[in-house]
């Protein structure tokens, strides 16, 4: 079976064909055994706003979008839930069958959506996207974001003192959805942000365990490869919200499908 993932964002169509390899090979290999990745220039317009995209893929004109045969999905959490279900026998089960365990996973995914991600997104916008676009950073928003993030991470520190991962003893979708924004936050030049994470031993251990996963390392390498191609071809990296979300789901999807271990 072949899974076709199409991510649409300003300037590019990213297609990936991800095959079902042997589970014991996923942690070691990317390429012919696990899939191929192709970046193709699609002109510098927002494809997500075209009539074709709106009528066939996502009426809201946003990314990510996933197509698997006749199935079309948008919204990143819907996509990762589907991938976790569809390929649950090919590595780590990111969404266990037990209803109680699932409810805890769902709870922490909601915490991500309603608590962590809005604060992280504001900080990413102010500290990464705006400077790249030549816009002024709102340092008042940054300070407020740091204070809110500190409060949230205090709660995470308590939770992660009870179990190594948010939903229990194993890595799940609840953890996975935190990884892309955390990666961005750690890549800023704000040492205070890094200290907010690494000054909390339980949060720090959680982050390091996730970052060291072979699947995540492959996802990061894939993103770096795409950015390198863009640099060498002198193509604009338009870090608008659509592009950012597409990069995020690329990393998440790689975690679920490419090397689910």
Tab-separated table of N, CA, C and O in Angstrom, residues 3 33 46-47 140 174 200 233 253:
chain	number	residue	atom	x	y	z
A	3	UNK	N	0.970	5.433	0.544
A	3	UNK	CA	0.303	6.607	1.106
A	3	UNK	C	0.839	7.833	0.406
A	3	UNK	O	2.037	8.036	0.329
A	33	UNK	N	13.724	2.230	1.013
A	33	UNK	CA	13.009	1.290	1.870
A	33	UNK	C	11.851	1.946	2.614
A	33	UNK	O	10.956	1.258	3.058
A	46	UNK	N	-0.271	31.586	-3.557
A	46	UNK	CA	-0.810	30.773	-2.486
A	46	UNK	C	-1.798	29.768	-3.057
A	46	UNK	O	-2.952	30.071	-3.314
A	47	UNK	N	-1.337	28.549	-3.260
A	47	UNK	CA	-2.143	27.504	-3.867
A	47	UNK	C	-3.369	27.185	-3.026
A	47	UNK	O	-4.420	26.824	-3.541
A	140	UNK	N	6.600	43.304	24.115
A	140	UNK	CA	5.607	43.165	25.180
A	140	UNK	C	4.910	41.818	25.069
A	140	UNK	O	4.722	41.100	26.068
A	174	UNK	N	0.047	12.699	22.075
A	174	UNK	CA	0.039	13.848	22.983
A	174	UNK	C	1.416	14.496	23.045
A	174	UNK	O	1.535	15.727	23.076
A	200	UNK	N	13.792	23.047	34.179
A	200	UNK	CA	12.835	22.130	34.778
A	200	UNK	C	13.268	20.709	34.433
A	200	UNK	O	13.109	20.277	33.286
A	233	UNK	N	18.691	27.100	-4.732
A	233	UNK	CA	17.959	27.564	-5.908
A	233	UNK	C	17.501	29.011	-5.764
A	233	UNK	O	16.802	29.542	-6.616
A	253	UNK	N	4.156	14.185	10.515
A	253	UNK	CA	3.861	13.053	9.657
A	253	UNK	C	5.058	12.133	9.538
A	253	UNK	O	4.928	10.909	9.541
